[in-house]
Short mmCIF file of C-alpha atoms in Angstrom, two decimals:
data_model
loop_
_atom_site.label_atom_id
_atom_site.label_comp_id
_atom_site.label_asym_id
_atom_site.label_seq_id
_atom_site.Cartn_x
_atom_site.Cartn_y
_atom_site.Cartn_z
CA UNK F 1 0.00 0.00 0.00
CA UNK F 2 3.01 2.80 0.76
CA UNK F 3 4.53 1.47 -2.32
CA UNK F 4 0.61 2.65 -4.47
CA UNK F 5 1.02 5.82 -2.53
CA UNK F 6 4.34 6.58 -3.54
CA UNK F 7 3.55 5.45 -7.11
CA UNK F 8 1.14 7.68 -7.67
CA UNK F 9 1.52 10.38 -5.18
CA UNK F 10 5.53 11.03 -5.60
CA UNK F 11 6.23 9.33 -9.28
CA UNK F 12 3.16 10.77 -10.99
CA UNK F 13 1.54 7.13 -11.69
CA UNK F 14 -1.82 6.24 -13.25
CA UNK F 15 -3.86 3.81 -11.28
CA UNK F 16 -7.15 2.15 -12.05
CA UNK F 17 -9.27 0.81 -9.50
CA UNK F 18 -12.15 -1.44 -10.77
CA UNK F 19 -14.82 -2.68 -8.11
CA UNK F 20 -16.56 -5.28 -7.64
CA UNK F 21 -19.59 -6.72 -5.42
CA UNK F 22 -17.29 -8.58 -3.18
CA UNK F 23 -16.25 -5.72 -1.18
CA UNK F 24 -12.54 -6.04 -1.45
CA UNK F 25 -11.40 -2.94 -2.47
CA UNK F 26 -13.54 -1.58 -0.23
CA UNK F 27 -11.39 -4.05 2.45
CA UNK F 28 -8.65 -2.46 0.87
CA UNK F 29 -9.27 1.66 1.57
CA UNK F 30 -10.05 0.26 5.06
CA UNK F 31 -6.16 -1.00 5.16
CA UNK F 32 -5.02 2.37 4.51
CA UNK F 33 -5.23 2.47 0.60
CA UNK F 34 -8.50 5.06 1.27
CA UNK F 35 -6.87 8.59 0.45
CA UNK F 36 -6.22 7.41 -2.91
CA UNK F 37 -9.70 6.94 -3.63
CA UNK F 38 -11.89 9.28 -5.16
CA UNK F 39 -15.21 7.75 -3.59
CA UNK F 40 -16.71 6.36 -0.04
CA UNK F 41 -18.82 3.44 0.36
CA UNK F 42 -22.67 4.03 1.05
CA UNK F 43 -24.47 1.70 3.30
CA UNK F 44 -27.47 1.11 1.08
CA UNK F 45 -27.45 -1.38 -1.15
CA UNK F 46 -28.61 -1.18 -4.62
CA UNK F 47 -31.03 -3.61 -5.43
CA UNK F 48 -31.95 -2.87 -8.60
CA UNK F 49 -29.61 -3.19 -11.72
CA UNK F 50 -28.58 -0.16 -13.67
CA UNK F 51 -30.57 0.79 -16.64
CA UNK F 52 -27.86 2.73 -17.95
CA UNK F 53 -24.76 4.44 -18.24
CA UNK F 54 -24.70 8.35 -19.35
CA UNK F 55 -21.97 10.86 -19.61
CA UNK F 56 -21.64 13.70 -17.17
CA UNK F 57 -20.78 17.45 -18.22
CA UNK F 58 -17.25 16.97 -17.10
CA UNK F 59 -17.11 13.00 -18.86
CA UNK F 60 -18.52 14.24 -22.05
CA UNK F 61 -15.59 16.44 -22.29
CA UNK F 62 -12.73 14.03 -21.70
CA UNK F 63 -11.36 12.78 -24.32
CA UNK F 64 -10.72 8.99 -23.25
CA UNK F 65 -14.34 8.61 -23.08
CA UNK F 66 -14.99 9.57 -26.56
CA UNK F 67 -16.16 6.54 -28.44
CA UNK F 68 -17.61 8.73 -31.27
CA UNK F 69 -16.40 11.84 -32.85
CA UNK F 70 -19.80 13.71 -32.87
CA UNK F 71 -20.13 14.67 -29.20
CA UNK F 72 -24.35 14.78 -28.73
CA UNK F 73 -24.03 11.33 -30.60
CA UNK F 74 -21.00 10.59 -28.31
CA UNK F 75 -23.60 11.13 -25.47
CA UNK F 76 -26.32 9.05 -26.78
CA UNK F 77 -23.86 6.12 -27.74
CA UNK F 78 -23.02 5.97 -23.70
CA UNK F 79 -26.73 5.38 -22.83
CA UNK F 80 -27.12 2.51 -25.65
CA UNK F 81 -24.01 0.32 -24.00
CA UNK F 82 -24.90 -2.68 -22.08
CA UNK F 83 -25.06 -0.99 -18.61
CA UNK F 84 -23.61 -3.70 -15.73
CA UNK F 85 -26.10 -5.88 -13.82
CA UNK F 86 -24.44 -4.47 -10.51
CA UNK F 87 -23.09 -1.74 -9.34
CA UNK F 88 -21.29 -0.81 -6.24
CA UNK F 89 -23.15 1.86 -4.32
CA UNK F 90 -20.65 5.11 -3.49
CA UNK F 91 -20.50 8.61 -3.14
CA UNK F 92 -18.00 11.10 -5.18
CA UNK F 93 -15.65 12.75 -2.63
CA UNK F 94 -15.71 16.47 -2.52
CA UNK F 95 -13.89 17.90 -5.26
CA UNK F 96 -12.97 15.28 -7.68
CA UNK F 97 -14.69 14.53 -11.22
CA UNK F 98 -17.39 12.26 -12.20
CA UNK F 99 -17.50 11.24 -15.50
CA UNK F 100 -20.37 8.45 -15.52
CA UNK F 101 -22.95 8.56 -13.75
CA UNK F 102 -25.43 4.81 -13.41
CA UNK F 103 -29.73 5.28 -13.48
CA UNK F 104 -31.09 2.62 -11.26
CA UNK F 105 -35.04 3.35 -10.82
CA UNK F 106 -34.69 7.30 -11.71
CA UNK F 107 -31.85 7.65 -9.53
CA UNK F 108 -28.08 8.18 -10.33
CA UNK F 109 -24.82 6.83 -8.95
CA UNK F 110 -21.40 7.56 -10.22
CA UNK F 111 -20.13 4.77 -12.05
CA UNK F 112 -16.83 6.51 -13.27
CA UNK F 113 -14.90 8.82 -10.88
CA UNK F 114 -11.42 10.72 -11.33
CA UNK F 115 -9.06 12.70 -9.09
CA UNK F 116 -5.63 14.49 -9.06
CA UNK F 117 -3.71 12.66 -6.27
CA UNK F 118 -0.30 14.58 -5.23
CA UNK F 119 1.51 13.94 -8.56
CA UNK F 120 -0.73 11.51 -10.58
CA UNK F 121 -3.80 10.71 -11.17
CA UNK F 122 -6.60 7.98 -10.08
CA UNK F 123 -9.70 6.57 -11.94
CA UNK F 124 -12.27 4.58 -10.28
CA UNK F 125 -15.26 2.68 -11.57
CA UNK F 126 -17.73 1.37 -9.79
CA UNK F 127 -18.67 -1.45 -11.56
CA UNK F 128 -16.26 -4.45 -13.19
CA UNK F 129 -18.79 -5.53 -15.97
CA UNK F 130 -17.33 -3.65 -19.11
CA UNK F 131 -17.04 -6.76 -20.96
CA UNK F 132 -20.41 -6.52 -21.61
CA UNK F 133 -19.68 -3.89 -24.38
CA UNK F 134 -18.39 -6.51 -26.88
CA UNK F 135 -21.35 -8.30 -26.64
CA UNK F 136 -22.08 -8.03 -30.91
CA UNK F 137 -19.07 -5.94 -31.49
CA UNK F 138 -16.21 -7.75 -29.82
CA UNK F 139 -13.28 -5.19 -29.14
CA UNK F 140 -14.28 -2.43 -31.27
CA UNK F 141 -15.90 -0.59 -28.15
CA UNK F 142 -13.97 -2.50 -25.31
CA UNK F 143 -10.66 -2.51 -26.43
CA UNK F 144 -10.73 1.38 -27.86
CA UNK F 145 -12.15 2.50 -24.34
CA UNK F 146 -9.62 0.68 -22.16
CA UNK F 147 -6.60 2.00 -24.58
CA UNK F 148 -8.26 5.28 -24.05
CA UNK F 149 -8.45 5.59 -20.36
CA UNK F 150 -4.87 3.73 -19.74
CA UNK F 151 -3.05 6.62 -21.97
CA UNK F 152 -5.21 8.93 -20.46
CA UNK F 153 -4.47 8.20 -16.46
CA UNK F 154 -0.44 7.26 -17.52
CA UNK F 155 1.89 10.32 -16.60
CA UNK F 156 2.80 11.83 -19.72
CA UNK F 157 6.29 11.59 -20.17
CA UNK F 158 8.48 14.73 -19.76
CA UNK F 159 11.84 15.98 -22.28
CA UNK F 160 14.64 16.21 -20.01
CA UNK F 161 14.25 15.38 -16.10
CA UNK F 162 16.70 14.78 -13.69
CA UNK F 163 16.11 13.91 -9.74
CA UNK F 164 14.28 17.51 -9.08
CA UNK F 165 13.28 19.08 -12.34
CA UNK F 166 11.28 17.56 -15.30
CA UNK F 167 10.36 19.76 -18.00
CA UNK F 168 8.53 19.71 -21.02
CA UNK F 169 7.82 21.93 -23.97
CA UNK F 170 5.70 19.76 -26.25
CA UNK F 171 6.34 19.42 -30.14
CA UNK F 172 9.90 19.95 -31.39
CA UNK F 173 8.71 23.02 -33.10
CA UNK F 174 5.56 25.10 -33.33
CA UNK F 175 4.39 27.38 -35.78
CA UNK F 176 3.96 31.56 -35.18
CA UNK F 177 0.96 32.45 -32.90
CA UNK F 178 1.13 28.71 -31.94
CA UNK F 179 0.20 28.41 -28.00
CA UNK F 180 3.21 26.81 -26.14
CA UNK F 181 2.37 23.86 -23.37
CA UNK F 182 5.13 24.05 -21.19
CA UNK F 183 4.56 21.61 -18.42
CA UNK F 184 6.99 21.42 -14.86
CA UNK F 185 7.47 19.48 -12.00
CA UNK F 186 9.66 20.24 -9.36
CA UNK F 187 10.40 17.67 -6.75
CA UNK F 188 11.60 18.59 -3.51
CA UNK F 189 14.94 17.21 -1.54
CA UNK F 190 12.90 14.27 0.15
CA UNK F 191 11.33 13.35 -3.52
CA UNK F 192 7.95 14.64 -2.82
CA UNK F 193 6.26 17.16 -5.07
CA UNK F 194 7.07 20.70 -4.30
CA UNK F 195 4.60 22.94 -2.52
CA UNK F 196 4.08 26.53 -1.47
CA UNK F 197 7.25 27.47 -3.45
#
């Protein structure tokens, strides 16, 4: 568990966390793994299985989850996959960004959650049915989303770091008027992100 913190806390790490009705992750954030996590546990149960999947605001503007190029058919194309029979009943922590939401009876869940932890980032879903999306269409949908959200919760890689500074400019070249992405990190002597600098 120090090790996960340190991987994604310190390094900058992606890390998926995919749960499932037998409660062990849940065992898990319990153990100490909890601050990662961008949700908490409910007590109520959900009896009911989801009727669907939809994106949120924030989801239907990440790029990861776009399965279609047209975004209002994007949308639309959410609420037509096989939604899971189960889904684990949470609550989005103050602060971090759902990007599914789950209807069960008229009511939503998040089913998808992100968050900025230190350094990197974490993605949690709430549900570990997703290979229900190749039922008809094997990996066209199933594959494409996974490849999708794994590049999109892996650090990007920087130009030139060394054991305090990494620092990135981008392209090789851009053209005039071109706005420049310059991204930093700055580590501090015990290998910890920077702060209040």
């Amino acid at each position: 568990i120090e090790w996960l913190h340190a991987f994604v806390e310190v390094r900058g790490g992606g890390l998926i966390f995919i749960d499932g009705q037998r409660g062990k992750l849940q065992q898990m954030a319990a153990a100490g793994l909890g601050s990662l996590l961008p949700v908490e546990w409910k007590s109520d149960e959900i009896t009911s299985p989801p009727t669907s999947l939809r994106l949120t605001s924030t989801g239907t503007s990440e790029s990861a989850l776009r399965l279609i190029a047209d975004e209002q058919q994007n949308q639309r194309f959410w609420t037509e996959l096989p939604a899971p029979h189960s889904l684990v009943p949470v609550e989005a922590l103050e602060g971090v960004e759902v990007l599914v939401e789950a209807e069960v009876n008229g009511q939503t869940y998040p089913a998808m959650v992100a968050r900025r932890v230190g350094a990197g980032r974490v993605l949690y879903l709430a549900f570990d049915e997703t290979w229900r999306w190749r039922y008809k269409s094997a990996d066209t949908w199933h594959q494409r989303i996974w490849n999708q959200l794994a590049i999109e919760i892996m650090p990007r890689p920087f130009a030139v770091s060394d054991e305090y500074v990494s620092i990135d400019s981008g392209p090789v070249s851009y053209d005039r008027g071109d706005a420049v992405d310059v991204r930093v990190r700055l580590l501090g002597l015990d290998g910890k992100p920077a702060v209040n600098l």
